[in-house]
């Protein structure tokens, strides 16, 4: 994790701590905290991406339901949806997109990671975080590997608490998956690799989205990339629910990120830009590929061009 990512995670936990306390007090009085109404489904968005806490409540007890908590370890998590398995997004970094062996080895390792916690290809998987917004990272990895039914809990575990969902003090004991995805299921078109980005830097049909902070962007970025901080995808007032689809479409269109272009999000290590990738797919963008190795790979290559300063 880079220092900016640590700072963002710390700030968001502080904010969410206050929000959660306020929400708990309001709910105890029989009401909802101001600004904490559960967002309504948007018919113009794609299914299989965001799921609301109310819908997850109805899935509890179903044999195929597999909740997945995102945390470094159980002690760091605020609580668990009953039956949850625990995964750590730090284990999902892809450092090298140039070497074919490195890329396939990474995918093999990811397949083994999810198989160890008992996730089968056709399970109904819901991934949630503690409000950090990093749940789209494993969502992207799992979809690339071939998992058929993976969704992100809108608002994370704080939204689950707001919905009065049952809680478990620890994750469930893992069991090995019996029918995980196989190599033939992998969707490699979801991954952008360094050589193809170099080849398309001047291609007007391509657009790169830098999901880091403006300060990081100004210090160095891929030439031609537009800067849209990943936090702009969600509400900054209360729990981190995704913003209305029309607002997000307008934000991206204003920056030239339109559905008729091939969109490549990146950040420092691929965690924050996975949120951008997820959001664009949710909005129905037909051609999106995450540059998962991101700036950590690009900046380390002396032969790749770099730019500094503000937006192009």
PDB file of N, CA and C in Angstrom, residues 182-240:
ATOM      1  N   UNK A 182     -11.761 -22.389 -13.991  1.00  0.00           N
ATOM      2  CA  UNK A 182     -10.563 -22.973 -14.594  1.00  0.00           C
ATOM      3  C   UNK A 182      -9.910 -21.928 -15.489  1.00  0.00           C
ATOM      4  N   UNK A 183      -8.713 -22.226 -15.950  1.00  0.00           N
ATOM      5  CA  UNK A 183      -7.951 -21.247 -16.728  1.00  0.00           C
ATOM      6  C   UNK A 183      -8.703 -20.776 -17.967  1.00  0.00           C
ATOM      7  N   UNK A 184      -9.490 -21.647 -18.569  1.00  0.00           N
ATOM      8  CA  UNK A 184     -10.228 -21.274 -19.780  1.00  0.00           C
ATOM      9  C   UNK A 184     -11.313 -20.239 -19.515  1.00  0.00           C
ATOM     10  N   UNK A 185     -11.691 -20.053 -18.239  1.00  0.00           N
ATOM     11  CA  UNK A 185     -12.731 -19.085 -17.888  1.00  0.00           C
ATOM     12  C   UNK A 185     -12.200 -17.653 -17.819  1.00  0.00           C
ATOM     13  N   UNK A 186     -10.900 -17.486 -17.816  1.00  0.00           N
ATOM     14  CA  UNK A 186     -10.313 -16.167 -17.553  1.00  0.00           C
ATOM     15  C   UNK A 186     -10.643 -15.158 -18.654  1.00  0.00           C
ATOM     16  N   UNK A 187     -10.954 -13.953 -18.217  1.00  0.00           N
ATOM     17  CA  UNK A 187     -11.349 -12.877 -19.131  1.00  0.00           C
ATOM     18  C   UNK A 187     -10.191 -11.872 -19.222  1.00  0.00           C
ATOM     19  N   UNK A 188      -9.222 -12.198 -20.045  1.00  0.00           N
ATOM     20  CA  UNK A 188      -8.013 -11.379 -20.129  1.00  0.00           C
ATOM     21  C   UNK A 188      -8.275  -9.998 -20.712  1.00  0.00           C
ATOM     22  N   UNK A 189      -9.405  -9.824 -21.393  1.00  0.00           N
ATOM     23  CA  UNK A 189      -9.711  -8.498 -21.934  1.00  0.00           C
ATOM     24  C   UNK A 189      -9.960  -7.464 -20.837  1.00  0.00           C
ATOM     25  N   UNK A 190     -10.141  -7.914 -19.597  1.00  0.00           N
ATOM     26  CA  UNK A 190     -10.337  -6.986 -18.485  1.00  0.00           C
ATOM     27  C   UNK A 190      -9.036  -6.359 -18.006  1.00  0.00           C
ATOM     28  N   UNK A 191      -7.900  -6.888 -18.439  1.00  0.00           N
ATOM     29  CA  UNK A 191      -6.585  -6.414 -17.996  1.00  0.00           C
ATOM     30  C   UNK A 191      -5.891  -5.640 -19.106  1.00  0.00           C
ATOM     31  N   UNK A 192      -5.446  -4.429 -18.802  1.00  0.00           N
ATOM     32  CA  UNK A 192      -4.598  -3.660 -19.715  1.00  0.00           C
ATOM     33  C   UNK A 192      -3.140  -3.901 -19.350  1.00  0.00           C
ATOM     34  N   UNK A 193      -2.305  -4.062 -20.365  1.00  0.00           N
ATOM     35  CA  UNK A 193      -0.885  -4.342 -20.133  1.00  0.00           C
ATOM     36  C   UNK A 193      -0.027  -3.219 -20.701  1.00  0.00           C
ATOM     37  N   UNK A 194       1.133  -3.045 -20.104  1.00  0.00           N
ATOM     38  CA  UNK A 194       1.996  -1.917 -20.452  1.00  0.00           C
ATOM     39  C   UNK A 194       2.286  -1.805 -21.947  1.00  0.00           C
ATOM     40  N   UNK A 195       2.689  -2.860 -22.637  1.00  0.00           N
ATOM     41  CA  UNK A 195       3.033  -2.703 -24.058  1.00  0.00           C
ATOM     42  C   UNK A 195       1.892  -2.161 -24.909  1.00  0.00           C
ATOM     43  N   UNK A 196       0.655  -2.611 -24.654  1.00  0.00           N
ATOM     44  CA  UNK A 196      -0.455  -2.131 -25.472  1.00  0.00           C
ATOM     45  C   UNK A 196      -0.787  -0.678 -25.147  1.00  0.00           C
ATOM     46  N   UNK A 197      -0.576  -0.261 -23.895  1.00  0.00           N
ATOM     47  CA  UNK A 197      -0.803   1.144 -23.559  1.00  0.00           C
ATOM     48  C   UNK A 197       0.199   2.027 -24.293  1.00  0.00           C
ATOM     49  N   UNK A 198       1.456   1.613 -24.306  1.00  0.00           N
ATOM     50  CA  UNK A 198       2.481   2.355 -25.048  1.00  0.00           C
ATOM     51  C   UNK A 198       2.074   2.494 -26.513  1.00  0.00           C
ATOM     52  N   UNK A 199       1.556   1.435 -27.088  1.00  0.00           N
ATOM     53  CA  UNK A 199       1.175   1.437 -28.502  1.00  0.00           C
ATOM     54  C   UNK A 199      -0.002   2.362 -28.801  1.00  0.00           C
ATOM     55  N   UNK A 200      -0.817   2.669 -27.777  1.00  0.00           N
ATOM     56  CA  UNK A 200      -2.042   3.442 -28.012  1.00  0.00           C
ATOM     57  C   UNK A 200      -2.027   4.813 -27.333  1.00  0.00           C
ATOM     58  N   UNK A 201      -0.883   5.297 -26.914  1.00  0.00           N
ATOM     59  CA  UNK A 201      -0.831   6.593 -26.235  1.00  0.00           C
ATOM     60  C   UNK A 201      -1.370   7.727 -27.103  1.00  0.00           C
ATOM     61  N   UNK A 202      -1.210   7.633 -28.399  1.00  0.00           N
ATOM     62  CA  UNK A 202      -1.680   8.677 -29.312  1.00  0.00           C
ATOM     63  C   UNK A 202      -3.004   8.316 -29.980  1.00  0.00           C
ATOM     64  N   UNK A 203      -3.632   7.259 -29.525  1.00  0.00           N
ATOM     65  CA  UNK A 203      -4.865   6.784 -30.149  1.00  0.00           C
ATOM     66  C   UNK A 203      -6.066   7.527 -29.557  1.00  0.00           C
ATOM     67  N   UNK A 204      -6.791   8.328 -30.343  1.00  0.00           N
ATOM     68  CA  UNK A 204      -7.934   9.069 -29.794  1.00  0.00           C
ATOM     69  C   UNK A 204      -9.086   8.174 -29.359  1.00  0.00           C
ATOM     70  N   UNK A 205      -9.067   6.914 -29.781  1.00  0.00           N
ATOM     71  CA  UNK A 205     -10.120   5.988 -29.361  1.00  0.00           C
ATOM     72  C   UNK A 205      -9.871   5.443 -27.962  1.00  0.00           C
ATOM     73  N   UNK A 206      -8.688   5.715 -27.417  1.00  0.00           N
ATOM     74  CA  UNK A 206      -8.338   5.290 -26.070  1.00  0.00           C
ATOM     75  C   UNK A 206      -8.305   6.505 -25.143  1.00  0.00           C
ATOM     76  N   UNK A 207      -8.658   6.292 -23.872  1.00  0.00           N
ATOM     77  CA  UNK A 207      -8.499   7.332 -22.859  1.00  0.00           C
ATOM     78  C   UNK A 207      -8.067   6.679 -21.553  1.00  0.00           C
ATOM     79  N   UNK A 208      -7.021   7.232 -20.939  1.00  0.00           N
ATOM     80  CA  UNK A 208      -6.531   6.741 -19.654  1.00  0.00           C
ATOM     81  C   UNK A 208      -7.082   7.618 -18.543  1.00  0.00           C
ATOM     82  N   UNK A 209      -7.511   6.978 -17.454  1.00  0.00           N
ATOM     83  CA  UNK A 209      -8.047   7.692 -16.295  1.00  0.00           C
ATOM     84  C   UNK A 209      -7.150   7.427 -15.099  1.00  0.00           C
ATOM     85  N   UNK A 210      -6.516   8.474 -14.600  1.00  0.00           N
ATOM     86  CA  UNK A 210      -5.669   8.394 -13.412  1.00  0.00           C
ATOM     87  C   UNK A 210      -6.555   8.614 -12.196  1.00  0.00           C
ATOM     88  N   UNK A 211      -6.709   7.591 -11.361  1.00  0.00           N
ATOM     89  CA  UNK A 211      -7.644   7.632 -10.235  1.00  0.00           C
ATOM     90  C   UNK A 211      -7.007   8.111  -8.937  1.00  0.00           C
ATOM     91  N   UNK A 212      -5.775   8.609  -9.008  1.00  0.00           N
ATOM     92  CA  UNK A 212      -5.078   9.066  -7.802  1.00  0.00           C
ATOM     93  C   UNK A 212      -5.503  10.489  -7.438  1.00  0.00           C
ATOM     94  N   UNK A 213      -4.897  11.015  -6.388  1.00  0.00           N
ATOM     95  CA  UNK A 213      -5.162  12.386  -5.978  1.00  0.00           C
ATOM     96  C   UNK A 213      -4.557  13.353  -6.989  1.00  0.00           C
ATOM     97  N   UNK A 214      -5.061  14.592  -7.060  1.00  0.00           N
ATOM     98  CA  UNK A 214      -4.454  15.580  -7.958  1.00  0.00           C
ATOM     99  C   UNK A 214      -2.975  15.806  -7.666  1.00  0.00           C
ATOM    100  N   UNK A 215      -2.593  15.737  -6.390  1.00  0.00           N
ATOM    101  CA  UNK A 215      -1.186  15.944  -6.031  1.00  0.00           C
ATOM    102  C   UNK A 215      -0.298  14.853  -6.617  1.00  0.00           C
ATOM    103  N   UNK A 216      -0.735  13.609  -6.517  1.00  0.00           N
ATOM    104  CA  UNK A 216       0.026  12.503  -7.111  1.00  0.00           C
ATOM    105  C   UNK A 216       0.100  12.649  -8.628  1.00  0.00           C
ATOM    106  N   UNK A 217      -1.018  13.005  -9.216  1.00  0.00           N
ATOM    107  CA  UNK A 217      -1.075  13.166 -10.674  1.00  0.00           C
ATOM    108  C   UNK A 217      -0.082  14.230 -11.143  1.00  0.00           C
ATOM    109  N   UNK A 218      -0.051  15.354 -10.456  1.00  0.00           N
ATOM    110  CA  UNK A 218       0.826  16.451 -10.865  1.00  0.00           C
ATOM    111  C   UNK A 218       2.297  16.084 -10.737  1.00  0.00           C
ATOM    112  N   UNK A 219       2.617  15.201  -9.808  1.00  0.00           N
ATOM    113  CA  UNK A 219       4.016  14.799  -9.615  1.00  0.00           C
ATOM    114  C   UNK A 219       4.493  13.854 -10.714  1.00  0.00           C
ATOM    115  N   UNK A 220       3.582  13.198 -11.396  1.00  0.00           N
ATOM    116  CA  UNK A 220       3.958  12.305 -12.482  1.00  0.00           C
ATOM    117  C   UNK A 220       2.799  11.428 -12.897  1.00  0.00           C
ATOM    118  N   UNK A 221       2.551  11.345 -14.218  1.00  0.00           N
ATOM    119  CA  UNK A 221       1.450  10.525 -14.712  1.00  0.00           C
ATOM    120  C   UNK A 221       1.746  10.066 -16.130  1.00  0.00           C
ATOM    121  N   UNK A 222       0.941   9.143 -16.621  1.00  0.00           N
ATOM    122  CA  UNK A 222       1.068   8.679 -17.997  1.00  0.00           C
ATOM    123  C   UNK A 222       0.590   9.798 -18.921  1.00  0.00           C
ATOM    124  N   UNK A 223       1.341  10.139 -19.942  1.00  0.00           N
ATOM    125  CA  UNK A 223       0.952  11.247 -20.824  1.00  0.00           C
ATOM    126  C   UNK A 223      -0.452  11.067 -21.408  1.00  0.00           C
ATOM    127  N   UNK A 224      -1.218  12.147 -21.359  1.00  0.00           N
ATOM    128  CA  UNK A 224      -2.566  12.138 -21.914  1.00  0.00           C
ATOM    129  C   UNK A 224      -3.647  11.686 -20.967  1.00  0.00           C
ATOM    130  N   UNK A 225      -3.284  11.130 -19.816  1.00  0.00           N
ATOM    131  CA  UNK A 225      -4.284  10.645 -18.869  1.00  0.00           C
ATOM    132  C   UNK A 225      -5.044  11.808 -18.242  1.00  0.00           C
ATOM    133  N   UNK A 226      -6.337  11.604 -18.005  1.00  0.00           N
ATOM    134  CA  UNK A 226      -7.137  12.582 -17.278  1.00  0.00           C
ATOM    135  C   UNK A 226      -7.218  12.141 -15.821  1.00  0.00           C
ATOM    136  N   UNK A 227      -7.285  13.097 -14.921  1.00  0.00           N
ATOM    137  CA  UNK A 227      -7.273  12.807 -13.489  1.00  0.00           C
ATOM    138  C   UNK A 227      -8.678  12.921 -12.911  1.00  0.00           C
ATOM    139  N   UNK A 228      -9.220  11.802 -12.441  1.00  0.00           N
ATOM    140  CA  UNK A 228     -10.502  11.778 -11.736  1.00  0.00           C
ATOM    141  C   UNK A 228     -10.303  10.927 -10.487  1.00  0.00           C
ATOM    142  N   UNK A 229     -10.155  11.577  -9.348  1.00  0.00           N
ATOM    143  CA  UNK A 229      -9.919  10.891  -8.079  1.00  0.00           C
ATOM    144  C   UNK A 229     -11.002   9.836  -7.844  1.00  0.00           C
ATOM    145  N   UNK A 230     -10.590   8.639  -7.455  1.00  0.00           N
ATOM    146  CA  UNK A 230     -11.552   7.540  -7.280  1.00  0.00           C
ATOM    147  C   UNK A 230     -12.627   7.865  -6.256  1.00  0.00           C
ATOM    148  N   UNK A 231     -12.336   8.739  -5.287  1.00  0.00           N
ATOM    149  CA  UNK A 231     -13.316   9.081  -4.263  1.00  0.00           C
ATOM    150  C   UNK A 231     -14.509   9.839  -4.829  1.00  0.00           C
ATOM    151  N   UNK A 232     -14.365  10.403  -6.016  1.00  0.00           N
ATOM    152  CA  UNK A 232     -15.462  11.152  -6.621  1.00  0.00           C
ATOM    153  C   UNK A 232     -16.583  10.241  -7.115  1.00  0.00           C
ATOM    154  N   UNK A 233     -16.370   8.946  -7.081  1.00  0.00           N
ATOM    155  CA  UNK A 233     -17.413   8.004  -7.496  1.00  0.00           C
ATOM    156  C   UNK A 233     -18.480   7.794  -6.432  1.00  0.00           C
ATOM    157  N   UNK A 234     -18.183   8.180  -5.198  1.00  0.00           N
ATOM    158  CA  UNK A 234     -19.114   7.910  -4.103  1.00  0.00           C
ATOM    159  C   UNK A 234     -19.473   9.195  -3.380  1.00  0.00           C
ATOM    160  N   UNK A 235     -20.530   9.113  -2.591  1.00  0.00           N
ATOM    161  CA  UNK A 235     -20.967  10.251  -1.795  1.00  0.00           C
ATOM    162  C   UNK A 235     -19.913  10.603  -0.752  1.00  0.00           C
ATOM    163  N   UNK A 236     -19.677  11.897  -0.572  1.00  0.00           N
ATOM    164  CA  UNK A 236     -18.745  12.349   0.456  1.00  0.00           C
ATOM    165  C   UNK A 236     -19.487  12.813   1.709  1.00  0.00           C
ATOM    166  N   UNK A 237     -20.793  12.604   1.748  1.00  0.00           N
ATOM    167  CA  UNK A 237     -21.624  13.027   2.870  1.00  0.00           C
ATOM    168  C   UNK A 237     -22.263  11.789   3.490  1.00  0.00           C
ATOM    169  N   UNK A 238     -21.583  11.223   4.490  1.00  0.00           N
ATOM    170  CA  UNK A 238     -22.125  10.036   5.132  1.00  0.00           C
ATOM    171  C   UNK A 238     -21.475   8.764   4.640  1.00  0.00           C
ATOM    172  N   UNK A 239     -22.245   7.704   4.583  1.00  0.00           N
ATOM    173  CA  UNK A 239     -21.699   6.417   4.160  1.00  0.00           C
ATOM    174  C   UNK A 239     -21.307   6.465   2.684  1.00  0.00           C
ATOM    175  N   UNK A 240     -20.316   5.646   2.294  1.00  0.00           N
ATOM    176  CA  UNK A 240     -19.793   5.724   0.923  1.00  0.00           C
ATOM    177  C   UNK A 240     -20.652   4.986  -0.097  1.00  0.00           C
TER     178      UNK A 240
END
